[in-house]
Amino acid sequence: MDPDAVAKAFVGHYYNLFDSNRANLAGLYQEGSMLTFEGEKIQGVQSIVGKLTSLPFQQCKHNISTVDCQPSGPAGGMLVFVSGSLQLPGEQHQLKFSQMFHLMPTPAGSYYVFNDIFRLNYA
Amino acid sequence: MDPDAVAKAFVGHYYNLFDSNRANLAGLYQEGSMLTFEGEKIQGVQSIVGKLTSLPFQQCKHNISTVDCQPSGPAGGMLVFVSGSLQLPGEQHQLKFSQMFHLMPTPAGSYYVFNDIFRLNYA
């Protein structure tokens, strides 16, 4: 499968889980995983999912504008860079965001998120 | 030196070179380096610098809003995620952008850019 197709499939899967039931994102992180969310550094699957599920909204909808990917080196990782906008309940305007993921291969032939950095792009 | 300080120093150095003389960015890339610029994939120091120096403006000024960094794995790499805005000559409004760098260590104890992904964030 070509890397761009893997990246797009991952991005679709990730935001579908995020927008339907964030707790299910736990399957995509591992103990060594890192999240930097609006500058706050969080490590480990439990802390990361704890952060994501405690965000102060119930429902949201990510709209993806661009997905770029590159191989990250000999370990078989892949960098995925996303831009898009985020619709929150009760908000008239969408929030623009950028996010990057560093995916690492699992022994089972899948990927998990080793690095995750999220930023809102304020106007 | 702590990683956040390294990331900030790199970012200051990179955009200072970009805004003063883009050709000097050649020293920060190597043959295996990859750039994805607005979706266009470019590889190798010569092609990357050729792309950057051929952008259709002479002068520009990057204003950095946020710099986030994380270690990328056991090889000693570092992921640097930047958001900011870009002032081009003759343009009234700044363009918002996001960019990520994957820095890899050199034998001399410095870093080079292995991965570089750049996107404008259109309103």
PDB file of C-alpha atoms in Angstrom:
ATOM      1  CA  MET A   1       0.000   0.000   0.000  1.00  0.00           C
ATOM      2  CA  ASP A   2       1.484   3.351  -0.895  1.00  0.00           C
ATOM      3  CA  PRO A   3       2.353   5.734   1.951  1.00  0.00           C
ATOM      4  CA  ASP A   4      -0.087   8.449   0.894  1.00  0.00           C
ATOM      5  CA  ALA A   5      -2.930   5.925   0.923  1.00  0.00           C
ATOM      6  CA  VAL A   6      -1.870   4.694   4.382  1.00  0.00           C
ATOM      7  CA  ALA A   7      -1.721   8.279   5.657  1.00  0.00           C
ATOM      8  CA  LYS A   8      -5.169   9.127   4.301  1.00  0.00           C
ATOM      9  CA  ALA A   9      -6.643   5.937   5.713  1.00  0.00           C
ATOM     10  CA  PHE A  10      -5.098   6.662   9.120  1.00  0.00           C
ATOM     11  CA  VAL A  11      -6.372  10.251   9.113  1.00  0.00           C
ATOM     12  CA  GLY A  12      -9.893   9.160   8.190  1.00  0.00           C
ATOM     13  CA  HIS A  13      -9.858   6.504  10.916  1.00  0.00           C
ATOM     14  CA  TYR A  14      -8.380   8.807  13.573  1.00  0.00           C
ATOM     15  CA  TYR A  15     -10.845  11.662  13.165  1.00  0.00           C
ATOM     16  CA  ASN A  16     -13.772   9.310  12.756  1.00  0.00           C
ATOM     17  CA  LEU A  17     -12.945   7.830  16.174  1.00  0.00           C
ATOM     18  CA  PHE A  18     -12.305  11.306  17.610  1.00  0.00           C
ATOM     19  CA  ASP A  19     -15.655  12.629  16.397  1.00  0.00           C
ATOM     20  CA  SER A  20     -17.698   9.573  17.409  1.00  0.00           C
ATOM     21  CA  ASN A  21     -16.138   8.257  20.651  1.00  0.00           C
ATOM     22  CA  ARG A  22     -12.777   9.679  21.741  1.00  0.00           C
ATOM     23  CA  ALA A  23     -12.192   6.913  24.285  1.00  0.00           C
ATOM     24  CA  ASN A  24     -11.689   4.507  21.379  1.00  0.00           C
ATOM     25  CA  LEU A  25      -8.536   6.415  20.376  1.00  0.00           C
ATOM     26  CA  ALA A  26      -6.780   4.417  23.135  1.00  0.00           C
ATOM     27  CA  GLY A  27      -6.100   1.668  20.594  1.00  0.00           C
ATOM     28  CA  LEU A  28      -3.936   4.013  18.517  1.00  0.00           C
ATOM     29  CA  TYR A  29      -1.474   5.049  21.264  1.00  0.00           C
ATOM     30  CA  GLN A  30       1.048   3.096  23.353  1.00  0.00           C
ATOM     31  CA  GLU A  31       2.894   3.691  26.618  1.00  0.00           C
ATOM     32  CA  GLY A  32       5.725   5.639  24.989  1.00  0.00           C
ATOM     33  CA  SER A  33       3.384   7.827  22.956  1.00  0.00           C
ATOM     34  CA  MET A  34       3.602  11.602  23.332  1.00  0.00           C
ATOM     35  CA  LEU A  35       0.942  14.251  22.781  1.00  0.00           C
ATOM     36  CA  THR A  36       1.547  17.993  22.815  1.00  0.00           C
ATOM     37  CA  PHE A  37      -1.899  19.608  22.884  1.00  0.00           C
ATOM     38  CA  GLU A  38      -1.873  23.387  22.564  1.00  0.00           C
ATOM     39  CA  GLY A  39       1.556  23.381  24.220  1.00  0.00           C
ATOM     40  CA  GLU A  40       0.668  20.957  27.027  1.00  0.00           C
ATOM     41  CA  LYS A  41       2.902  17.853  27.062  1.00  0.00           C
ATOM     42  CA  ILE A  42       1.276  14.527  27.883  1.00  0.00           C
ATOM     43  CA  GLN A  43       2.794  11.030  27.739  1.00  0.00           C
ATOM     44  CA  GLY A  44       1.359   7.517  27.758  1.00  0.00           C
ATOM     45  CA  VAL A  45      -1.866   6.097  26.410  1.00  0.00           C
ATOM     46  CA  GLN A  46      -3.923   6.592  29.586  1.00  0.00           C
ATOM     47  CA  SER A  47      -2.900  10.220  30.093  1.00  0.00           C
ATOM     48  CA  ILE A  48      -3.374  11.029  26.413  1.00  0.00           C
ATOM     49  CA  VAL A  49      -6.848   9.531  26.232  1.00  0.00           C
ATOM     50  CA  GLY A  50      -7.663  11.139  29.573  1.00  0.00           C
ATOM     51  CA  LYS A  51      -6.776  14.510  28.098  1.00  0.00           C
ATOM     52  CA  LEU A  52      -8.700  13.976  24.884  1.00  0.00           C
ATOM     53  CA  THR A  53     -11.834  12.698  26.601  1.00  0.00           C
ATOM     54  CA  SER A  54     -11.793  15.587  29.090  1.00  0.00           C
ATOM     55  CA  LEU A  55     -11.891  18.304  26.437  1.00  0.00           C
ATOM     56  CA  PRO A  56     -14.849  20.563  27.255  1.00  0.00           C
ATOM     57  CA  PHE A  57     -17.189  19.529  24.465  1.00  0.00           C
ATOM     58  CA  GLN A  58     -19.191  16.404  23.741  1.00  0.00           C
ATOM     59  CA  GLN A  59     -19.401  16.384  19.992  1.00  0.00           C
ATOM     60  CA  CYS A  60     -17.182  17.787  17.312  1.00  0.00           C
ATOM     61  CA  LYS A  61     -16.553  17.389  13.617  1.00  0.00           C
ATOM     62  CA  HIS A  62     -13.138  17.587  11.961  1.00  0.00           C
ATOM     63  CA  ASN A  63     -13.054  18.687   8.325  1.00  0.00           C
ATOM     64  CA  ILE A  64      -9.735  17.778   6.703  1.00  0.00           C
ATOM     65  CA  SER A  65      -8.199  20.167   4.169  1.00  0.00           C
ATOM     66  CA  THR A  66      -4.762  18.630   3.492  1.00  0.00           C
ATOM     67  CA  VAL A  67      -2.851  15.449   4.366  1.00  0.00           C
ATOM     68  CA  ASP A  68       0.907  15.238   3.667  1.00  0.00           C
ATOM     69  CA  CYS A  69       3.172  12.331   4.541  1.00  0.00           C
ATOM     70  CA  GLN A  70       6.852  11.396   4.457  1.00  0.00           C
ATOM     71  CA  PRO A  71       8.818   8.365   5.687  1.00  0.00           C
ATOM     72  CA  SER A  72      10.601   9.297   8.923  1.00  0.00           C
ATOM     73  CA  GLY A  73      13.662   7.040   8.659  1.00  0.00           C
ATOM     74  CA  PRO A  74      14.940   3.463   8.638  1.00  0.00           C
ATOM     75  CA  ALA A  75      12.696   2.337  11.519  1.00  0.00           C
ATOM     76  CA  GLY A  76       9.714   2.342   9.146  1.00  0.00           C
ATOM     77  CA  GLY A  77       7.912   5.297  10.683  1.00  0.00           C
ATOM     78  CA  MET A  78       5.755   7.752   8.819  1.00  0.00           C
ATOM     79  CA  LEU A  79       5.119  11.450   9.408  1.00  0.00           C
ATOM     80  CA  VAL A  80       1.588  12.640   8.708  1.00  0.00           C
ATOM     81  CA  PHE A  81       0.806  16.347   8.622  1.00  0.00           C
ATOM     82  CA  VAL A  82      -2.824  17.456   8.635  1.00  0.00           C
ATOM     83  CA  SER A  83      -4.546  20.812   8.247  1.00  0.00           C
ATOM     84  CA  GLY A  84      -8.245  21.382   8.558  1.00  0.00           C
ATOM     85  CA  SER A  85     -11.010  22.901  10.602  1.00  0.00           C
ATOM     86  CA  LEU A  86     -12.986  21.843  13.611  1.00  0.00           C
ATOM     87  CA  GLN A  87     -16.679  22.456  14.202  1.00  0.00           C
ATOM     88  CA  LEU A  88     -17.702  22.568  17.849  1.00  0.00           C
ATOM     89  CA  PRO A  89     -21.320  22.480  19.074  1.00  0.00           C
ATOM     90  CA  GLY A  90     -22.829  25.929  19.519  1.00  0.00           C
ATOM     91  CA  GLU A  91     -19.947  27.655  17.728  1.00  0.00           C
ATOM     92  CA  GLN A  92     -20.836  29.630  14.635  1.00  0.00           C
ATOM     93  CA  HIS A  93     -17.341  29.576  13.165  1.00  0.00           C
ATOM     94  CA  GLN A  94     -15.061  26.630  12.566  1.00  0.00           C
ATOM     95  CA  LEU A  95     -11.672  26.604  14.269  1.00  0.00           C
ATOM     96  CA  LYS A  96      -8.697  26.020  12.006  1.00  0.00           C
ATOM     97  CA  PHE A  97      -6.111  23.524  13.225  1.00  0.00           C
ATOM     98  CA  SER A  98      -2.876  21.790  12.248  1.00  0.00           C
ATOM     99  CA  GLN A  99      -1.747  18.449  13.623  1.00  0.00           C
ATOM    100  CA  MET A 100       1.161  16.147  13.021  1.00  0.00           C
ATOM    101  CA  PHE A 101       1.463  12.453  13.774  1.00  0.00           C
ATOM    102  CA  HIS A 102       4.531  10.252  13.794  1.00  0.00           C
ATOM    103  CA  LEU A 103       3.280   6.731  13.122  1.00  0.00           C
ATOM    104  CA  MET A 104       5.474   3.770  14.023  1.00  0.00           C
ATOM    105  CA  PRO A 105       4.933   0.228  12.785  1.00  0.00           C
ATOM    106  CA  THR A 106       3.672  -2.487  15.144  1.00  0.00           C
ATOM    107  CA  PRO A 107       4.816  -6.119  14.978  1.00  0.00           C
ATOM    108  CA  ALA A 108       1.317  -6.968  13.712  1.00  0.00           C
ATOM    109  CA  GLY A 109       1.885  -4.859  10.588  1.00  0.00           C
ATOM    110  CA  SER A 110      -0.208  -1.903  11.671  1.00  0.00           C
ATOM    111  CA  TYR A 111       0.833   1.521  13.010  1.00  0.00           C
ATOM    112  CA  TYR A 112       0.532   3.310  16.325  1.00  0.00           C
ATOM    113  CA  VAL A 113       0.911   7.012  17.124  1.00  0.00           C
ATOM    114  CA  PHE A 114       4.318   7.675  18.694  1.00  0.00           C
ATOM    115  CA  ASN A 115       4.240  11.491  18.375  1.00  0.00           C
ATOM    116  CA  ASP A 116       1.180  13.745  18.171  1.00  0.00           C
ATOM    117  CA  ILE A 117       1.313  17.567  18.144  1.00  0.00           C
ATOM    118  CA  PHE A 118      -1.889  19.610  17.881  1.00  0.00           C
ATOM    119  CA  ARG A 119      -2.337  23.348  17.487  1.00  0.00           C
ATOM    120  CA  LEU A 120      -5.291  25.564  16.777  1.00  0.00           C
ATOM    121  CA  ASN A 121      -4.455  28.230  14.183  1.00  0.00           C
ATOM    122  CA  TYR A 122      -6.017  31.374  15.564  1.00  0.00           C
ATOM    123  CA  ALA A 123      -6.954  34.097  13.103  1.00  0.00           C
TER     124      ALA A 123
ATOM    125  CA  MET B   1      20.754  21.763  26.290  1.00  0.00           C
ATOM    126  CA  ASP B   2      17.110  21.021  26.719  1.00  0.00           C
ATOM    127  CA  PRO B   3      15.108  20.007  23.628  1.00  0.00           C
ATOM    128  CA  ASP B   4      12.781  23.015  23.719  1.00  0.00           C
ATOM    129  CA  ALA B   5      15.775  25.353  23.721  1.00  0.00           C
ATOM    130  CA  VAL B   6      17.344  23.453  20.795  1.00  0.00           C
ATOM    131  CA  ALA B   7      14.062  23.638  18.875  1.00  0.00           C
ATOM    132  CA  LYS B   8      13.681  27.368  19.473  1.00  0.00           C
ATOM    133  CA  ALA B   9      17.293  28.011  18.475  1.00  0.00           C
ATOM    134  CA  PHE B  10      16.842  25.971  15.303  1.00  0.00           C
ATOM    135  CA  VAL B  11      13.623  27.772  14.393  1.00  0.00           C
ATOM    136  CA  GLY B  12      15.199  31.189  14.911  1.00  0.00           C
ATOM    137  CA  HIS B  13      18.206  30.193  12.817  1.00  0.00           C
ATOM    138  CA  TYR B  14      16.147  28.612  10.030  1.00  0.00           C
ATOM    139  CA  TYR B  15      13.784  31.541   9.457  1.00  0.00           C
ATOM    140  CA  ASN B  16      16.566  34.073   9.849  1.00  0.00           C
ATOM    141  CA  LEU B  17      18.382  32.352   6.974  1.00  0.00           C
ATOM    142  CA  PHE B  18      15.146  32.027   5.002  1.00  0.00           C
ATOM    143  CA  ASP B  19      14.318  35.718   5.372  1.00  0.00           C
ATOM    144  CA  SER B  20      17.838  36.995   4.654  1.00  0.00           C
ATOM    145  CA  ASN B  21      19.327  34.639   2.023  1.00  0.00           C
ATOM    146  CA  ARG B  22      17.466  31.415   1.255  1.00  0.00           C
ATOM    147  CA  ALA B  23      20.469  29.887  -0.565  1.00  0.00           C
ATOM    148  CA  ASN B  24      22.203  29.587   2.801  1.00  0.00           C
ATOM    149  CA  LEU B  25      19.594  27.037   3.907  1.00  0.00           C
ATOM    150  CA  ALA B  26      21.629  24.470   1.931  1.00  0.00           C
ATOM    151  CA  GLY B  27      23.738  23.881   5.023  1.00  0.00           C
ATOM    152  CA  LEU B  28      20.717  22.558   6.927  1.00  0.00           C
ATOM    153  CA  TYR B  29      19.691  19.819   4.464  1.00  0.00           C
ATOM    154  CA  GLN B  30      21.424  16.658   3.236  1.00  0.00           C
ATOM    155  CA  GLU B  31      20.994  14.321   0.270  1.00  0.00           C
ATOM    156  CA  GLY B  32      18.311  12.205   1.921  1.00  0.00           C
ATOM    157  CA  SER B  33      16.317  15.226   3.074  1.00  0.00           C
ATOM    158  CA  MET B  34      12.686  15.563   1.996  1.00  0.00           C
ATOM    159  CA  LEU B  35      10.553  18.664   1.585  1.00  0.00           C
ATOM    160  CA  THR B  36       6.820  18.679   0.912  1.00  0.00           C
ATOM    161  CA  PHE B  37       5.949  22.249  -0.026  1.00  0.00           C
ATOM    162  CA  GLU B  38       2.225  22.908  -0.467  1.00  0.00           C
ATOM    163  CA  GLY B  39       1.838  19.266  -1.505  1.00  0.00           C
ATOM    164  CA  GLU B  40       4.820  19.183  -3.896  1.00  0.00           C
ATOM    165  CA  LYS B  41       7.365  16.501  -2.943  1.00  0.00           C
ATOM    166  CA  ILE B  42      11.053  17.367  -3.341  1.00  0.00           C
ATOM    167  CA  GLN B  43      14.113  15.365  -2.277  1.00  0.00           C
ATOM    168  CA  GLY B  44      17.801  16.194  -1.854  1.00  0.00           C
ATOM    169  CA  VAL B  45      19.587  19.347  -0.792  1.00  0.00           C
ATOM    170  CA  GLN B  46      20.017  20.792  -4.296  1.00  0.00           C
ATOM    171  CA  SER B  47      16.400  20.282  -5.332  1.00  0.00           C
ATOM    172  CA  ILE B  48      15.109  21.593  -2.005  1.00  0.00           C
ATOM    173  CA  VAL B  49      17.198  24.756  -2.100  1.00  0.00           C
ATOM    174  CA  GLY B  50      16.357  25.158  -5.798  1.00  0.00           C
ATOM    175  CA  LYS B  51      12.675  25.127  -4.874  1.00  0.00           C
ATOM    176  CA  LEU B  52      13.044  27.531  -1.961  1.00  0.00           C
ATOM    177  CA  THR B  53      15.175  30.028  -3.888  1.00  0.00           C
ATOM    178  CA  SER B  54      12.787  29.961  -6.867  1.00  0.00           C
ATOM    179  CA  LEU B  55       9.744  31.032  -4.853  1.00  0.00           C
ATOM    180  CA  PRO B  56       8.264  34.093  -6.563  1.00  0.00           C
ATOM    181  CA  PHE B  57       9.266  36.750  -4.035  1.00  0.00           C
ATOM    182  CA  GLN B  58      12.556  38.286  -3.050  1.00  0.00           C
ATOM    183  CA  GLN B  59      12.021  39.244   0.538  1.00  0.00           C
ATOM    184  CA  CYS B  60       9.783  37.849   3.221  1.00  0.00           C
ATOM    185  CA  LYS B  61       9.434  37.891   6.970  1.00  0.00           C
ATOM    186  CA  HIS B  62       8.306  34.949   9.098  1.00  0.00           C
ATOM    187  CA  ASN B  63       6.639  35.762  12.408  1.00  0.00           C
ATOM    188  CA  ILE B  64       6.606  32.731  14.692  1.00  0.00           C
ATOM    189  CA  SER B  65       3.567  32.133  16.928  1.00  0.00           C
ATOM    190  CA  THR B  66       4.276  28.693  18.437  1.00  0.00           C
ATOM    191  CA  VAL B  67       7.129  26.150  18.537  1.00  0.00           C
ATOM    192  CA  ASP B  68       6.484  22.623  19.858  1.00  0.00           C
ATOM    193  CA  CYS B  69       8.993  19.791  19.957  1.00  0.00           C
ATOM    194  CA  GLN B  70       9.167  16.097  20.825  1.00  0.00           C
ATOM    195  CA  PRO B  71      11.896  13.451  20.554  1.00  0.00           C
ATOM    196  CA  SER B  72      11.187  11.241  17.533  1.00  0.00           C
ATOM    197  CA  GLY B  73      12.724   7.975  18.752  1.00  0.00           C
ATOM    198  CA  PRO B  74      15.934   6.151  19.663  1.00  0.00           C
ATOM    199  CA  ALA B  75      17.941   7.582  16.735  1.00  0.00           C
ATOM    200  CA  GLY B  76      18.119  10.934  18.535  1.00  0.00           C
ATOM    201  CA  GLY B  77      15.871  12.860  16.180  1.00  0.00           C
ATOM    202  CA  MET B  78      13.605  15.707  17.145  1.00  0.00           C
ATOM    203  CA  LEU B  79      10.254  16.795  15.744  1.00  0.00           C
ATOM    204  CA  VAL B  80       9.689  20.551  15.610  1.00  0.00           C
ATOM    205  CA  PHE B  81       6.232  21.924  14.835  1.00  0.00           C
ATOM    206  CA  VAL B  82       5.889  25.625  14.010  1.00  0.00           C
ATOM    207  CA  SER B  83       2.920  27.901  13.448  1.00  0.00           C
ATOM    208  CA  GLY B  84       3.129  31.511  12.434  1.00  0.00           C
ATOM    209  CA  SER B  85       2.533  34.039   9.709  1.00  0.00           C
ATOM    210  CA  LEU B  86       4.429  35.182   6.676  1.00  0.00           C
ATOM    211  CA  GLN B  87       4.651  38.741   5.390  1.00  0.00           C
ATOM    212  CA  LEU B  88       5.344  39.026   1.662  1.00  0.00           C
ATOM    213  CA  PRO B  89       6.333  42.267  -0.069  1.00  0.00           C
ATOM    214  CA  GLY B  90       3.368  44.207  -1.429  1.00  0.00           C
ATOM    215  CA  GLU B  91       0.843  42.058   0.434  1.00  0.00           C
ATOM    216  CA  GLN B  92      -1.390  43.829   2.908  1.00  0.00           C
ATOM    217  CA  HIS B  93      -2.283  40.727   4.894  1.00  0.00           C
ATOM    218  CA  GLN B  94       0.030  38.161   6.406  1.00  0.00           C
ATOM    219  CA  LEU B  95      -0.327  34.539   5.321  1.00  0.00           C
ATOM    220  CA  LYS B  96      -0.708  32.010   8.118  1.00  0.00           C
ATOM    221  CA  PHE B  97       1.409  28.876   7.851  1.00  0.00           C
ATOM    222  CA  SER B  98       2.293  25.654   9.658  1.00  0.00           C
ATOM    223  CA  GLN B  99       5.531  23.763   9.164  1.00  0.00           C
ATOM    224  CA  MET B 100       7.087  20.674  10.681  1.00  0.00           C
ATOM    225  CA  PHE B 101      10.728  19.642  10.730  1.00  0.00           C
ATOM    226  CA  HIS B 102      12.246  16.311  11.653  1.00  0.00           C
ATOM    227  CA  LEU B 103      15.796  17.086  12.788  1.00  0.00           C
ATOM    228  CA  MET B 104      18.363  14.305  12.854  1.00  0.00           C
ATOM    229  CA  PRO B 105      21.710  14.487  14.674  1.00  0.00           C
ATOM    230  CA  THR B 106      24.958  14.807  12.715  1.00  0.00           C
ATOM    231  CA  PRO B 107      28.226  13.141  13.794  1.00  0.00           C
ATOM    232  CA  ALA B 108      29.514  16.644  14.595  1.00  0.00           C
ATOM    233  CA  GLY B 109      26.850  17.045  17.289  1.00  0.00           C
ATOM    234  CA  SER B 110      24.600  19.334  15.308  1.00  0.00           C
ATOM    235  CA  TYR B 111      21.295  18.627  13.516  1.00  0.00           C
ATOM    236  CA  TYR B 112      20.153  18.554   9.910  1.00  0.00           C
ATOM    237  CA  VAL B 113      16.644  18.637   8.474  1.00  0.00           C
ATOM    238  CA  PHE B 114      15.589  15.151   7.390  1.00  0.00           C
ATOM    239  CA  ASN B 115      11.860  15.903   6.929  1.00  0.00           C
ATOM    240  CA  ASP B 116      10.241  19.253   6.185  1.00  0.00           C
ATOM    241  CA  ILE B 117       6.529  19.750   5.480  1.00  0.00           C
ATOM    242  CA  PHE B 118       5.140  23.238   4.808  1.00  0.00           C
ATOM    243  CA  ARG B 119       1.540  24.357   4.373  1.00  0.00           C
ATOM    244  CA  LEU B 120      -0.153  27.719   4.152  1.00  0.00           C
ATOM    245  CA  ASN B 121      -3.317  27.841   6.270  1.00  0.00           C
ATOM    246  CA  TYR B 122      -5.822  29.593   4.091  1.00  0.00           C
ATOM    247  CA  ALA B 123      -8.667  31.387   5.792  1.00  0.00           C
TER     248      ALA B 123
END
